[in-house]
């Protein structure tokens, strides 16, 4: 069968996923659109020659004969759309965040458990990146023994004028929060935030860079540097130090140039270019899981809840300057 997908939110990430489904991936078709700006839906319909039905609201789109919903609207709208879709028994691919509060995440979890099977996949695409998948395999094979420490960095050349200090957590660190939890299979215990000397390339009101020190329940200590005006490029680093060795996230492949008495390699400057393949694999996995088995295997609503609770603690740590506890509810057997 061809999976019939309705898209709620036709902004930048929504259009990218529409392009993927329409021009790159197999097994699905965009058949319905909605957005708070309906003219944007009309533009997308014409741009990708979709012939999709445009609905005035997400409620009407969810009630149509679509098989699955892409939630790609602004973050504050995710919870209500996702909850409506789950209550209607529709599969949901929700870009991060699942919801902007832990309470709304729990509402979706409760609705999903009431339904009796997983319906939601959260868009944490790093789990689908080839390099991170190699790290995960190495961890599962106990290649370096018990993990002790992690050193990570998330660097952007620059950010938009509306980027604020707390967005270092909610827009940037959030990816490490999910991915490192997945790599270690270990819940977070606490977090502390540090503000090094501020770069002259950041606005005066934006603290940049920032460092977050996370500790897990098994005692692994994680350092994550968030530096969003690093100037030189888009650079993602992850190093795991274990009892018997060290593993590192592979660098993005590029040619080595020897020229004019210099040895150099190119560095990316665009996050979309860095993770474009991961996005493709992620969406294809969602399509295949719904079409073939009706069983989702990607990041779950519970993962979305963990990310939300952890992010809240990280934001609190930014202002308190103290070590903040990360308190999670017990994981339901439903998500085991």
Coordinates of C-alpha atoms in Angstrom, one line a residue:
X1 CA 0.0 0.0 0.0
X2 CA 1.0 3.6 -0.4
X3 CA 1.0 5.4 2.9
X4 CA -1.2 8.5 2.8
X5 CA 0.4 11.3 4.8
X6 CA -1.1 14.6 6.0
X7 CA 1.3 17.4 6.9
X8 CA 0.5 19.8 9.7
X9 CA 2.9 22.8 9.3
X10 CA 4.3 23.7 5.9
X11 CA 7.3 25.8 7.0
X12 CA 10.9 25.0 6.4
X13 CA 11.2 21.6 7.9
X14 CA 7.7 20.6 6.7
X15 CA 8.7 21.5 3.1
X16 CA 11.9 19.5 3.4
X17 CA 10.0 16.4 4.5
X18 CA 7.4 16.9 1.8
X19 CA 10.2 17.1 -0.8
X20 CA 11.7 13.9 0.7
X21 CA 8.5 11.9 0.5
X22 CA 7.6 13.2 -3.0
X23 CA 11.0 13.1 -4.7
X24 CA 13.4 10.9 -2.8
X25 CA 11.7 8.2 -0.8
X26 CA 9.4 5.2 -1.5
X27 CA 6.1 4.0 -0.3
X28 CA 4.2 7.2 0.7
X29 CA 2.4 10.2 -0.8
X30 CA 1.5 13.6 0.7
X31 CA -2.3 13.8 0.3
X32 CA -3.3 16.5 2.8
X33 CA -1.9 19.8 4.1
X34 CA -2.7 22.4 6.8
X35 CA -1.0 25.4 8.3
X36 CA -2.0 28.5 10.2
X37 CA -1.1 30.3 7.0
X38 CA -3.2 28.5 4.3
X39 CA -1.5 30.4 1.5
X40 CA 1.7 28.5 2.5
X41 CA -0.2 25.3 1.8
X42 CA -1.2 26.5 -1.6
X43 CA 2.4 27.4 -2.4
X44 CA 3.6 24.0 -1.3
X45 CA 0.9 22.3 -3.3
X46 CA 2.0 24.1 -6.5
X47 CA 5.8 23.9 -5.7
X48 CA 5.7 20.1 -5.4
X49 CA 2.7 19.4 -7.7
X50 CA 1.0 17.5 -4.9
X51 CA -2.7 17.9 -5.7
X52 CA -3.1 17.5 -2.0
X53 CA -6.3 18.5 -0.1
X54 CA -5.9 21.6 2.0
X55 CA -7.7 21.6 5.3
X56 CA -8.5 24.7 7.4
X57 CA -7.4 23.0 10.7
X58 CA -5.4 20.1 12.0
X59 CA -8.6 18.7 13.5
X60 CA -10.2 18.4 10.0
X61 CA -7.0 17.0 8.5
X62 CA -6.7 14.3 11.2
X63 CA -10.3 13.3 10.7
X64 CA -9.7 12.7 7.0
X65 CA -8.6 9.3 5.5
X66 CA -4.9 9.9 6.0
X67 CA -2.9 7.0 7.5
X68 CA -0.2 9.1 9.2
X69 CA 0.4 12.7 10.3
X70 CA 3.7 14.7 10.0
X71 CA 3.7 17.3 12.8
X72 CA 6.1 20.0 11.6
X73 CA 4.4 23.1 13.0
X74 CA 6.0 25.4 15.6
X75 CA 7.0 23.6 18.8
X76 CA 4.2 25.0 21.0
X77 CA 1.6 23.5 18.7
X78 CA 3.0 19.9 18.7
X79 CA 1.3 18.6 21.8
X80 CA -2.3 19.3 20.8
X81 CA -1.9 18.1 17.3
X82 CA -0.1 14.9 18.4
X83 CA -2.7 14.2 21.1
X84 CA -5.6 14.6 18.6
X85 CA -3.8 12.3 16.2
X86 CA -3.1 9.6 18.8
X87 CA -6.7 9.7 20.0
X88 CA -7.8 9.2 16.4
X89 CA -5.6 6.2 16.1
X90 CA -3.3 7.8 13.5
X91 CA 0.4 7.2 13.3
X92 CA 2.4 10.3 14.0
X93 CA 5.9 11.5 13.0
X94 CA 6.5 14.5 15.3
X95 CA 9.5 16.8 14.8
X96 CA 11.2 17.7 18.1
X97 CA 9.9 18.7 20.6
X98 CA 7.2 16.1 21.2
X99 CA 5.8 18.9 23.5
X100 CA 7.1 21.9 25.2
X101 CA 6.2 20.6 28.7
X102 CA 6.7 17.3 30.5
X103 CA 3.0 17.3 31.4
X104 CA 2.0 17.5 27.8
X105 CA 4.4 14.7 26.9
X106 CA 2.8 12.6 29.6
X107 CA -0.7 13.3 28.1
X108 CA 0.5 11.9 24.8
X109 CA 2.1 8.9 26.6
X110 CA -1.1 8.1 28.4
X111 CA -3.2 8.4 25.2
X112 CA -0.8 6.1 23.4
X113 CA -0.8 3.5 26.2
X114 CA -4.6 3.7 26.2
X115 CA -4.6 2.9 22.5
X116 CA -2.5 -0.2 23.2
X117 CA 0.3 0.2 20.7
X118 CA 3.0 2.8 19.7
X119 CA 1.7 5.4 17.3
X120 CA 4.3 8.2 17.8
X121 CA 7.9 8.6 16.5
X122 CA 9.8 11.7 17.6
X123 CA 12.2 13.4 15.1
X124 CA 15.6 12.8 16.7
X125 CA 17.4 12.2 13.5
X126 CA 20.9 11.7 14.9
X127 CA 20.0 8.1 15.8
X128 CA 19.9 7.5 12.0
X129 CA 23.2 9.1 11.2
X130 CA 25.8 6.6 9.9
X131 CA 28.5 7.8 12.3
X132 CA 26.3 7.7 15.4
X133 CA 25.1 4.2 14.4
X134 CA 28.7 3.1 14.3
X135 CA 29.1 4.5 17.9
X136 CA 26.0 2.6 19.0
X137 CA 27.2 -0.7 17.5
X138 CA 30.6 -0.3 19.2
X139 CA 28.8 0.4 22.5
X140 CA 26.5 -2.6 22.1
X141 CA 29.6 -4.8 21.3
X142 CA 31.4 -3.5 24.4
X143 CA 34.3 -2.5 22.2
X144 CA 35.8 -0.1 24.9
X145 CA 34.4 -1.7 28.0
X146 CA 32.3 0.2 30.5
X147 CA 31.9 3.9 29.5
X148 CA 33.3 6.4 32.0
X149 CA 33.2 9.8 30.4
X150 CA 31.9 11.6 27.3
X151 CA 33.3 14.8 25.7
X152 CA 31.0 16.4 23.1
X153 CA 30.6 19.6 21.2
X154 CA 27.8 21.1 19.1
X155 CA 29.1 24.1 17.1
X156 CA 27.4 26.4 14.6
X157 CA 29.2 29.1 12.6
X158 CA 26.4 31.6 13.5
X159 CA 22.8 31.7 14.5
X160 CA 19.8 33.9 13.8
X161 CA 19.1 37.2 15.6
X162 CA 16.2 35.6 17.5
X163 CA 18.4 32.9 19.1
X164 CA 18.3 33.3 22.9
X165 CA 20.5 31.8 25.7
X166 CA 17.9 29.2 26.6
X167 CA 17.7 28.0 23.0
X168 CA 21.2 26.6 23.5
X169 CA 19.2 23.9 25.3
X170 CA 15.9 23.7 23.6
X171 CA 17.1 24.0 20.0
X172 CA 20.7 22.8 20.2
X173 CA 21.6 20.7 23.2
X174 CA 18.3 18.8 22.8
X175 CA 19.9 16.6 20.1
X176 CA 22.7 15.6 22.4
X177 CA 20.3 15.0 25.3
X178 CA 18.4 12.4 23.2
X179 CA 21.4 10.9 21.3
X180 CA 23.7 10.4 24.4
X181 CA 20.9 8.8 26.4
X182 CA 20.3 6.4 23.5
X183 CA 24.0 5.6 23.2
X184 CA 24.5 5.0 26.9
X185 CA 21.1 3.4 27.7
X186 CA 21.5 5.3 31.0
X187 CA 19.2 7.9 32.5
X188 CA 20.4 11.3 33.5
X189 CA 20.8 12.2 37.2
X190 CA 21.8 15.9 37.3
X191 CA 23.2 18.8 35.2
X192 CA 25.2 21.9 35.8
X193 CA 25.7 24.8 33.3
X194 CA 28.9 26.9 33.0
X195 CA 29.4 30.1 31.1
X196 CA 33.0 30.5 29.8
X197 CA 34.3 33.8 28.5
X198 CA 31.9 35.2 26.0
X199 CA 32.9 35.3 22.3
X200 CA 32.9 38.7 20.7
X201 CA 31.0 37.2 17.8
X202 CA 27.8 36.8 19.9
X203 CA 25.3 39.4 20.7
X204 CA 25.8 41.0 24.1
X205 CA 22.5 39.5 25.4
X206 CA 23.4 35.9 24.2
X207 CA 25.7 33.8 26.4
X208 CA 27.9 31.9 24.0
X209 CA 29.6 29.5 24.4
X210 CA 28.1 27.3 27.2
X211 CA 29.1 24.1 28.8
X212 CA 26.8 21.5 30.3
X213 CA 28.0 18.8 32.7
X214 CA 25.6 15.9 32.9
X215 CA 25.9 12.9 35.2
X216 CA 24.0 9.7 34.6
X217 CA 22.6 7.3 37.2
X218 CA 25.5 4.9 36.5
X219 CA 28.0 7.7 37.2
X220 CA 29.1 8.5 33.6
X221 CA 30.1 12.2 33.4
X222 CA 29.3 14.0 30.2
X223 CA 30.7 17.4 29.0
X224 CA 28.8 19.1 26.2
X225 CA 30.1 22.3 24.7
X226 CA 27.5 24.4 22.9
X227 CA 29.1 27.1 20.8
X228 CA 26.8 28.7 18.3
X229 CA 28.9 31.5 17.0
X230 CA 32.1 29.5 16.4
X231 CA 32.5 31.1 13.0
X232 CA 34.6 28.4 11.4
X233 CA 31.9 25.9 10.5
X234 CA 29.2 23.4 11.6
X235 CA 31.0 20.9 13.7
X236 CA 29.6 18.0 15.8
X237 CA 31.9 16.0 18.0
X238 CA 31.4 13.1 20.3
X239 CA 34.1 11.1 22.1
X240 CA 33.4 8.2 24.5
X241 CA 36.1 7.2 27.0
X242 CA 35.7 3.7 28.3
X243 CA 37.7 1.4 30.6
X244 CA 39.5 -0.3 27.7
X245 CA 39.6 2.4 25.0
X246 CA 38.2 5.5 23.3
X247 CA 35.8 5.8 20.4
X248 CA 35.0 9.0 18.5
X249 CA 32.3 10.1 16.1
X250 CA 33.8 9.9 12.5
X251 CA 34.5 13.2 10.8
X252 CA 32.4 14.0 7.8
X253 CA 34.2 12.6 4.7
X254 CA 36.0 15.1 2.6
X255 CA 39.1 15.2 0.4
X256 CA 42.5 16.1 1.9
X257 CA 44.2 18.9 -0.1
X258 CA 47.9 19.4 -0.2
X259 CA 48.5 22.8 -1.8
X260 CA 50.7 25.9 -1.4
X261 CA 52.6 24.4 1.5
X262 CA 49.3 23.6 3.4
X263 CA 47.4 20.4 4.3
X264 CA 43.7 21.0 4.6
X265 CA 40.2 19.4 4.7
X266 CA 36.8 21.1 4.2
X267 CA 34.4 21.6 7.2
X268 CA 30.7 21.9 6.6
X269 CA 28.8 25.1 7.5
X270 CA 25.2 23.9 7.2
X271 CA 23.4 21.5 9.7
X272 CA 21.0 20.4 6.9
X273 CA 23.9 19.2 4.8
X274 CA 25.5 17.4 7.7
X275 CA 22.4 15.4 8.6
X276 CA 20.5 15.2 5.2
X277 CA 21.2 11.5 4.9
X278 CA 20.0 10.9 8.5
X279 CA 16.7 12.7 7.8
X280 CA 16.2 10.5 4.7
X281 CA 16.8 7.3 6.5
X282 CA 14.7 8.4 9.5
X283 CA 11.6 9.2 7.4
X284 CA 12.0 6.1 5.2
X285 CA 12.2 4.0 8.4
X286 CA 8.9 5.6 9.7
X287 CA 7.2 4.9 6.3
X288 CA 8.4 1.3 6.2
X289 CA 7.5 0.5 9.8
X290 CA 3.9 1.8 9.3
X291 CA 3.4 0.1 6.0
X292 CA 5.0 -3.3 6.7
X293 CA 4.5 -4.0 10.4
X294 CA 2.5 -1.2 12.0
X295 CA 5.2 -1.3 14.7
X296 CA 7.4 1.8 15.1
X297 CA 11.1 1.3 16.2
X298 CA 12.3 4.9 16.2
X299 CA 12.5 7.4 19.1
X300 CA 9.3 7.1 21.2
X301 CA 7.0 9.4 23.1
X302 CA 8.9 8.2 26.2
X303 CA 12.1 9.5 24.6
X304 CA 10.4 12.8 24.0
X305 CA 9.4 12.9 27.7
X306 CA 13.0 12.2 28.8
X307 CA 14.2 15.0 26.5
X308 CA 11.6 17.4 27.9
X309 CA 12.4 16.8 31.5
X310 CA 16.1 17.0 31.0
X311 CA 15.9 20.2 28.9
X312 CA 13.8 21.8 31.7
X313 CA 16.6 21.0 34.2
X314 CA 19.3 22.3 31.9
X315 CA 17.4 25.6 31.4
X316 CA 17.0 25.9 35.2
X317 CA 20.8 25.2 35.6
X318 CA 21.5 28.1 33.2
X319 CA 20.0 30.6 35.7
X320 CA 20.6 28.9 39.0
X321 CA 24.3 28.2 38.5
X322 CA 23.7 25.1 40.6
X323 CA 23.7 21.4 40.0
X324 CA 20.1 20.6 39.1
X325 CA 18.5 17.2 39.6
X326 CA 16.8 15.4 36.7
X327 CA 13.8 13.5 38.1
X328 CA 12.0 11.1 35.8
X329 CA 9.0 8.9 36.4
X330 CA 9.6 5.2 36.2
X331 CA 9.6 4.0 32.6
X332 CA 6.3 2.1 31.8
X333 CA 6.7 -1.5 30.6
X334 CA 4.8 -0.4 27.5
X335 CA 7.9 1.4 26.3
X336 CA 10.4 -1.4 27.2

